[in-house]
mmCIF file of C-alpha atoms in Angstrom:
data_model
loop_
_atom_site.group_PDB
_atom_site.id
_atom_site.type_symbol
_atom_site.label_atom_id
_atom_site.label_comp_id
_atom_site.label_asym_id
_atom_site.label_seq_id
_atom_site.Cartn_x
_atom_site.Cartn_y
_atom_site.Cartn_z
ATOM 1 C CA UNK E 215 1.852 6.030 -16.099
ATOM 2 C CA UNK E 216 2.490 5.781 -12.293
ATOM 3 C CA UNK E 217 5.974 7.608 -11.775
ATOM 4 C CA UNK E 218 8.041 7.552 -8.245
ATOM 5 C CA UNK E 219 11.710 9.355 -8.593
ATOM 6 C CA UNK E 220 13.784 9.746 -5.211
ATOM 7 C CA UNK E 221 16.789 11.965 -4.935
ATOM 8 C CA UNK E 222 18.483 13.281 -1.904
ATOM 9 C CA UNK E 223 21.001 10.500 -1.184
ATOM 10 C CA UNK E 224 24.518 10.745 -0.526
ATOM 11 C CA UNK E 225 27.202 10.297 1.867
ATOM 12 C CA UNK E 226 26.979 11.842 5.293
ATOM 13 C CA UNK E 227 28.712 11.434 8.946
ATOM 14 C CA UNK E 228 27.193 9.742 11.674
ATOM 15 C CA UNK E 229 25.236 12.032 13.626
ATOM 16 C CA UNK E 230 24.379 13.788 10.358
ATOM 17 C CA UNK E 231 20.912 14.726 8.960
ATOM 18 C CA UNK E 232 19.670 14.088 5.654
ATOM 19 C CA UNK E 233 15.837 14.763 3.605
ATOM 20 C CA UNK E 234 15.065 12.165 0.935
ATOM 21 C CA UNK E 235 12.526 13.192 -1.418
ATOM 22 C CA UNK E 236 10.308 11.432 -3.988
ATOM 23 C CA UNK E 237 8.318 13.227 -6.725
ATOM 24 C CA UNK E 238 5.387 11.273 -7.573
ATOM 25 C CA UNK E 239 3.552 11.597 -11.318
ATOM 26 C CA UNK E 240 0.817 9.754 -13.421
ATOM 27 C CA UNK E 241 -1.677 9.540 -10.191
ATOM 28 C CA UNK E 242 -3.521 11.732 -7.821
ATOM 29 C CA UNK E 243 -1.349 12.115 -5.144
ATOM 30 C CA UNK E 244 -2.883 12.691 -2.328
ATOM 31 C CA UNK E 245 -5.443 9.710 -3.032
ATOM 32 C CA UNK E 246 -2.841 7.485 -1.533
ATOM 33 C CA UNK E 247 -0.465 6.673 1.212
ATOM 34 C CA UNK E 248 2.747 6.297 0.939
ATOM 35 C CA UNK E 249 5.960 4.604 2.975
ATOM 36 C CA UNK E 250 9.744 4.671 2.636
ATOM 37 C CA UNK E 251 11.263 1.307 2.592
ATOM 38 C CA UNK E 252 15.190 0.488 2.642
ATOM 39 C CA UNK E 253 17.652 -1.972 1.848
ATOM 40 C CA UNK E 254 21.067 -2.105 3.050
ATOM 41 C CA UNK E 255 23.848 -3.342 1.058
ATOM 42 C CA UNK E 256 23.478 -7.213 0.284
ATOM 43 C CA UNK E 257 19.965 -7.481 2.513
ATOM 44 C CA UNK E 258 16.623 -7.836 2.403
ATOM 45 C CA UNK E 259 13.857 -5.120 2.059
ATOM 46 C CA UNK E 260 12.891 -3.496 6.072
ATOM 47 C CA UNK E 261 9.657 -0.969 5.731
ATOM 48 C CA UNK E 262 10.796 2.095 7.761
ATOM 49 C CA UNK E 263 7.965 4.469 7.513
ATOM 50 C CA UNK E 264 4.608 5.611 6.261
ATOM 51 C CA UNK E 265 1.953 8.191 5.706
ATOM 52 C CA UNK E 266 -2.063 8.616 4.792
ATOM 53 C CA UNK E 267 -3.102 9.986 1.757
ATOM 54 C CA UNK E 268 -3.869 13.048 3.553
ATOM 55 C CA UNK E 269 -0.557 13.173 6.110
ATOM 56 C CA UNK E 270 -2.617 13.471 8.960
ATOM 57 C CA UNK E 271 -1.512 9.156 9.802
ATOM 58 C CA UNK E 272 2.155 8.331 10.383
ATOM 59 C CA UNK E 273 3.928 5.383 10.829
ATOM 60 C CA UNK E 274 7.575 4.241 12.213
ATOM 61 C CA UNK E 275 9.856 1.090 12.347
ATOM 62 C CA UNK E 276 11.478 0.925 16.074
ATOM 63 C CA UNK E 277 14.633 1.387 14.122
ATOM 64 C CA UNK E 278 14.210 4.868 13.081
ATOM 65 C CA UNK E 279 11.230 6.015 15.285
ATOM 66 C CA UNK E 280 12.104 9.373 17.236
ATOM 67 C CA UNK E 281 15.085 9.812 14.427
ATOM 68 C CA UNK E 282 13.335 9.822 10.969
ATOM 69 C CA UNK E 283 9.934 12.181 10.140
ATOM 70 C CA UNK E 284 7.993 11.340 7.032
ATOM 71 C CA UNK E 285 5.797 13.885 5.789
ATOM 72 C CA UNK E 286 3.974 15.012 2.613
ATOM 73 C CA UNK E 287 3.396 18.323 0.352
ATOM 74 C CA UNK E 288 0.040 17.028 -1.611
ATOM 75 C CA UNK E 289 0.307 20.510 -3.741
ATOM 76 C CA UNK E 290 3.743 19.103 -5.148
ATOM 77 C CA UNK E 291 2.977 15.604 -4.945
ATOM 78 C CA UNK E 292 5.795 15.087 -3.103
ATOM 79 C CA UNK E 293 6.768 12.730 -0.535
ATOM 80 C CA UNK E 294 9.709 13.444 2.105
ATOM 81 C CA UNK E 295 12.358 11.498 4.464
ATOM 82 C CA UNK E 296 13.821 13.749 7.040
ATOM 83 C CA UNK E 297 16.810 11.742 8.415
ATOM 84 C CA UNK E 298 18.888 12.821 11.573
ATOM 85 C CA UNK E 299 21.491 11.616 14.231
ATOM 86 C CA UNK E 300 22.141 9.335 11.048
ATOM 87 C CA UNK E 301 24.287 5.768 12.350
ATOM 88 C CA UNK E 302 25.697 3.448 9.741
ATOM 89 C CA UNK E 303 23.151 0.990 10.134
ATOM 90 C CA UNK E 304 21.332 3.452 8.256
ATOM 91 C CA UNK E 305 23.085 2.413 4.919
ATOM 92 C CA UNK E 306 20.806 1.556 2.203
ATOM 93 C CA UNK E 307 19.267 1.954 -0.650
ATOM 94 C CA UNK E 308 15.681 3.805 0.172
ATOM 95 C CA UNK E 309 12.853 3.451 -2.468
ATOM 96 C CA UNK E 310 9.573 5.037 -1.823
ATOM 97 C CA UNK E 311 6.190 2.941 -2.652
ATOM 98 C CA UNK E 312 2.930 3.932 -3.036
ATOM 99 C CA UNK E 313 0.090 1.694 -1.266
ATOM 100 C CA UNK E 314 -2.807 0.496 -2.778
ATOM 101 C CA UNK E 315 -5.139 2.494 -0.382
ATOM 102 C CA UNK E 316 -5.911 6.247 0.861
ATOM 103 C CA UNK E 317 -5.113 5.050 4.749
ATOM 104 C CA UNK E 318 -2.136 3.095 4.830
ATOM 105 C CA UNK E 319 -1.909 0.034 6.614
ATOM 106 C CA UNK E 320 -4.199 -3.026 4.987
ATOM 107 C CA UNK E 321 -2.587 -1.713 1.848
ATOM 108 C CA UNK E 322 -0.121 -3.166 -0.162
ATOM 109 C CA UNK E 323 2.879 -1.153 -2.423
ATOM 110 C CA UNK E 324 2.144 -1.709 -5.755
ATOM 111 C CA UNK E 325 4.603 0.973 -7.326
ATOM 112 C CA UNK E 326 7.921 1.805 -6.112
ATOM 113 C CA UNK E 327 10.658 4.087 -7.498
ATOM 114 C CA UNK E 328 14.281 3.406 -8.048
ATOM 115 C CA UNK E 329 15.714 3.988 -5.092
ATOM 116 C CA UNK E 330 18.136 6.474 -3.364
ATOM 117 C CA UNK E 331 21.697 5.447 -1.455
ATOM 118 C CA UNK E 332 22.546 7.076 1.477
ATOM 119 C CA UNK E 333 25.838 6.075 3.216
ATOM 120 C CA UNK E 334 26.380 6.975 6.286
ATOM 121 C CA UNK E 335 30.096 6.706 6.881
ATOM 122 C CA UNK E 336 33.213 9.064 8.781
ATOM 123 C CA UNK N 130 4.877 -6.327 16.154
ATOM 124 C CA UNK N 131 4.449 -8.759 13.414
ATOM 125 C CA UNK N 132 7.732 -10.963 12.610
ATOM 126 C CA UNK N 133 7.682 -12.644 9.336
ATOM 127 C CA UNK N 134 9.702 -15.631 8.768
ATOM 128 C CA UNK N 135 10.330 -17.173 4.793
ATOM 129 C CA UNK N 136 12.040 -20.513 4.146
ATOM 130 C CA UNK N 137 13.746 -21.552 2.460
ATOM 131 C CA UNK N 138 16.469 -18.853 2.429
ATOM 132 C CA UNK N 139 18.426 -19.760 -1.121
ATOM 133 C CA UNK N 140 16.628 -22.279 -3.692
ATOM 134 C CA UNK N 141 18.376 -24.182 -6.292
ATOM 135 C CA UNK N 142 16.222 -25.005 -9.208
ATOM 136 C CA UNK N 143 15.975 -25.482 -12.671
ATOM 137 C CA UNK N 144 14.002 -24.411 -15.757
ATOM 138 C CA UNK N 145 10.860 -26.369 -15.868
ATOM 139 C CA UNK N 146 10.733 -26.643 -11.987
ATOM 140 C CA UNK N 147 7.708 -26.073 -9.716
ATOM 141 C CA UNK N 148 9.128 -24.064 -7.067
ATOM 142 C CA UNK N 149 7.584 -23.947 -3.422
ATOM 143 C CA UNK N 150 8.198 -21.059 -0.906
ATOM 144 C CA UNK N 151 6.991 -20.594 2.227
ATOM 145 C CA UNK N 152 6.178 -17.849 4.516
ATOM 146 C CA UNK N 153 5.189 -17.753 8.080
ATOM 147 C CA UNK N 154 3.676 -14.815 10.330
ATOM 148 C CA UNK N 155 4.238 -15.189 13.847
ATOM 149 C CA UNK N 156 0.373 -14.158 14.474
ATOM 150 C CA UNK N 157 -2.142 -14.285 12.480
ATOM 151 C CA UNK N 158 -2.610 -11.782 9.830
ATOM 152 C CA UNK N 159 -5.699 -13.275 7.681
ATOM 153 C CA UNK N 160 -4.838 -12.651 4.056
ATOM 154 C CA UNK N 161 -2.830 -9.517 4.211
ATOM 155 C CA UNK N 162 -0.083 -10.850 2.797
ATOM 156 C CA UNK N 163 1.280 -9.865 -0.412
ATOM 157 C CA UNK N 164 4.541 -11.465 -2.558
ATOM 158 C CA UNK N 165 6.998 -9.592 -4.155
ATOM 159 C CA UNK N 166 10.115 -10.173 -6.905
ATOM 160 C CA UNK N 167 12.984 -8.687 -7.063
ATOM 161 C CA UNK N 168 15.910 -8.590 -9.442
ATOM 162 C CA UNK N 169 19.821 -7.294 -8.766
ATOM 163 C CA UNK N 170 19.723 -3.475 -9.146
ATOM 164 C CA UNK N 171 15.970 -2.757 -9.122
ATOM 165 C CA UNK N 172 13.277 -2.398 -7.729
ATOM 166 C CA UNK N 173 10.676 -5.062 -6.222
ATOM 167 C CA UNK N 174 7.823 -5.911 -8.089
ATOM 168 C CA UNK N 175 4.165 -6.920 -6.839
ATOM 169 C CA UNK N 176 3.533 -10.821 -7.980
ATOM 170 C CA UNK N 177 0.188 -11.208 -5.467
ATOM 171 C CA UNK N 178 -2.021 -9.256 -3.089
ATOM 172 C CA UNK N 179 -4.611 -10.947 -0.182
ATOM 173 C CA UNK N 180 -2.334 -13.948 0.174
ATOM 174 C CA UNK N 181 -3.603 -15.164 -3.634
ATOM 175 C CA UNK N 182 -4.900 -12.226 -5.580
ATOM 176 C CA UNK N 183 -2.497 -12.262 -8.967
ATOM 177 C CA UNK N 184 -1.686 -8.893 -9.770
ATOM 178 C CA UNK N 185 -2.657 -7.846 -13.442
ATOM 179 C CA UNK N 186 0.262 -8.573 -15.748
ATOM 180 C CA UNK N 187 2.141 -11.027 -13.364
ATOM 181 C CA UNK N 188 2.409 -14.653 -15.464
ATOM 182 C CA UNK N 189 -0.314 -17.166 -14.035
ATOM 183 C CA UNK N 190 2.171 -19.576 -13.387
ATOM 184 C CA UNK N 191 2.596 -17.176 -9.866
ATOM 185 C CA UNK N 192 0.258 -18.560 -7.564
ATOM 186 C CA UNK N 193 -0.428 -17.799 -3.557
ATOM 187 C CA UNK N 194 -2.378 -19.837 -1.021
ATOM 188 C CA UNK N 195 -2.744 -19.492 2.430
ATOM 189 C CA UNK N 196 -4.551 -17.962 5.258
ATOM 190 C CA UNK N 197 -3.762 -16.698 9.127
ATOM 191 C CA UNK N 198 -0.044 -17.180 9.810
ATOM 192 C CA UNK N 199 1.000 -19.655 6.713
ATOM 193 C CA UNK N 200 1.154 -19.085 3.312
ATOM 194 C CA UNK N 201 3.158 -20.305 0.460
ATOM 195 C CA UNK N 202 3.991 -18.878 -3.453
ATOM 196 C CA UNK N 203 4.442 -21.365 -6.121
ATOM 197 C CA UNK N 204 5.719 -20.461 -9.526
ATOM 198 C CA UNK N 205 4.557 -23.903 -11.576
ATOM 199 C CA UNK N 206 6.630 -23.911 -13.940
ATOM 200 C CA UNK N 207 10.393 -21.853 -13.260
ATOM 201 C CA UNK N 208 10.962 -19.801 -16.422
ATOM 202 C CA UNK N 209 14.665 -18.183 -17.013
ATOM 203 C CA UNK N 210 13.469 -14.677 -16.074
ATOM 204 C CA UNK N 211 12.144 -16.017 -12.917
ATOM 205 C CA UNK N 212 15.920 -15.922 -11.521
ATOM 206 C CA UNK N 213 15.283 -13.144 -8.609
ATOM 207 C CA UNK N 214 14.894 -12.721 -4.562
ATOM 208 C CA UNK N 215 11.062 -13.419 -3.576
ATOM 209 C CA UNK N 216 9.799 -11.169 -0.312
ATOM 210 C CA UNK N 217 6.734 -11.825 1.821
ATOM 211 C CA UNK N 218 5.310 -9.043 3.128
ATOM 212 C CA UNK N 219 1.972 -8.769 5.631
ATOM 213 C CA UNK N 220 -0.110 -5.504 5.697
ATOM 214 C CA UNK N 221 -1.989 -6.024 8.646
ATOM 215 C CA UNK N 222 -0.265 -4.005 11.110
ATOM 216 C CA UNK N 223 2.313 -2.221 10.083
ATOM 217 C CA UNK N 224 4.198 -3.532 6.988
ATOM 218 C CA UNK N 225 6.718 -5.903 7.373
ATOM 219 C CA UNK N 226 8.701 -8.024 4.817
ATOM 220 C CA UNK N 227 10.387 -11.822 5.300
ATOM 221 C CA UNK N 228 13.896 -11.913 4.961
ATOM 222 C CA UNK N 229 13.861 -13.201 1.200
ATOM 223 C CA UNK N 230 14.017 -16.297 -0.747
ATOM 224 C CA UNK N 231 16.783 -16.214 -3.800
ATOM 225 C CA UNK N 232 16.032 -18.370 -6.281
ATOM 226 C CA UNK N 233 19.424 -19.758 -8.025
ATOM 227 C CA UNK N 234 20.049 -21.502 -11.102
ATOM 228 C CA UNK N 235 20.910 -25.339 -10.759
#
């Protein structure tokens, strides 16, 4: 059974940094890509970044691009969410998904975890 | 990049309906589109994949149709636990989701 779990939410300051993890279980790991998706309070879902099976492929919404690094550890099937100079638009819920393929984009998510909050707030 | 655009944004139904959503991309993105549900509190789930692929276990009263930049999900026959937010989402480039669809109790 396909298992994502994401911890490393929490409150932090504007300006603050933050690493979201997600431990991934039930699936070879590093057969996939995966991508970080968020929803803030009351909103819709807004992708915000992925990654290739292998980590060598990343990708960035304009919103967090040159603020947010994705990157992988295939040996712990883990998937990560470095967050810095953190704003308050940044307030959501992140879930991480896996994607259907080994490359990322042409690939859909078809499992995501339960999410993580991070508030960003003084 | 991509912009995705769903209508409409709240839909008032009731049990028995055929409900219609729609979904626009504002280029063409052949069938990489994919639909997703979503309940209060959870996660989304995947309904359908390639603009009308149903994903296994999803209730064939889900349907998709559509091709290049309009497409449209149809549930045929609204059941209670079909009460939820519906995203769009294309794959071409990128990912990139609609701004949802909630589907409300009449």
């Amino acid at each position: 059974e396909v298992q994502l779990v994401e911890s490393g939410g929490g409150l932090v300051k504007p300006g603050g940094s933050l690493r979201l993890s997600c431990a991934a279980s039930g699936y070879t790991f590093s057969s996939y890509a995966m991508s970080w998706v968020r929803q803030a309070p009351g909103k819709g879902l807004e992708w915000v970044s992925g990654v290739s099976g292998g980590g060598r492929s990343t990708y960035y919404a304009d919103s967090v691009k040159g603020r947010f690094t994705i990157s992988r550890d295939n040996s712990k099937n883990t998937l990560y969410l470095q967050m810095r100079s953190l704003r308050a638009e940044d307030t959501a819920v992140y879930y991480c998904a896996k994607c259907l393929g080994s490359f990322g984009p042409n690939s859909y998510f078809d499992y995501w975890g339960q999410g993580t909050l991070v508030t960003v707030s003084s | 990049d991509i912009q995705m655009t769903q209508s409409p944004s709240t839909l008032s139904a009731s049990v028995g309906d055929r409900v219609t959503i729609t979904c626009r991309a504002s280029q063409s993105i052949s069938s990489w589109l994919a639909w997703y549900q979503q309940k209060p509190g959870k996660a989304p789930n995947i309904l359908i994949y390639k603009a009308s692929s149903l994903e296994s276990g999803v209730p064939s009263r889900f349907s998709g149709s559509g091709s290049g930049t309009e497409f449209t999900l149809t549930i045929s026959s609204l059941q209670p636990d079909d009460f939820a937010t519906y995203y769009c989402q294309q794959y071409k480039s990128d990912w990139t989701f609609g701004q949802g669809t909630k589907v409300e109790i009449k």
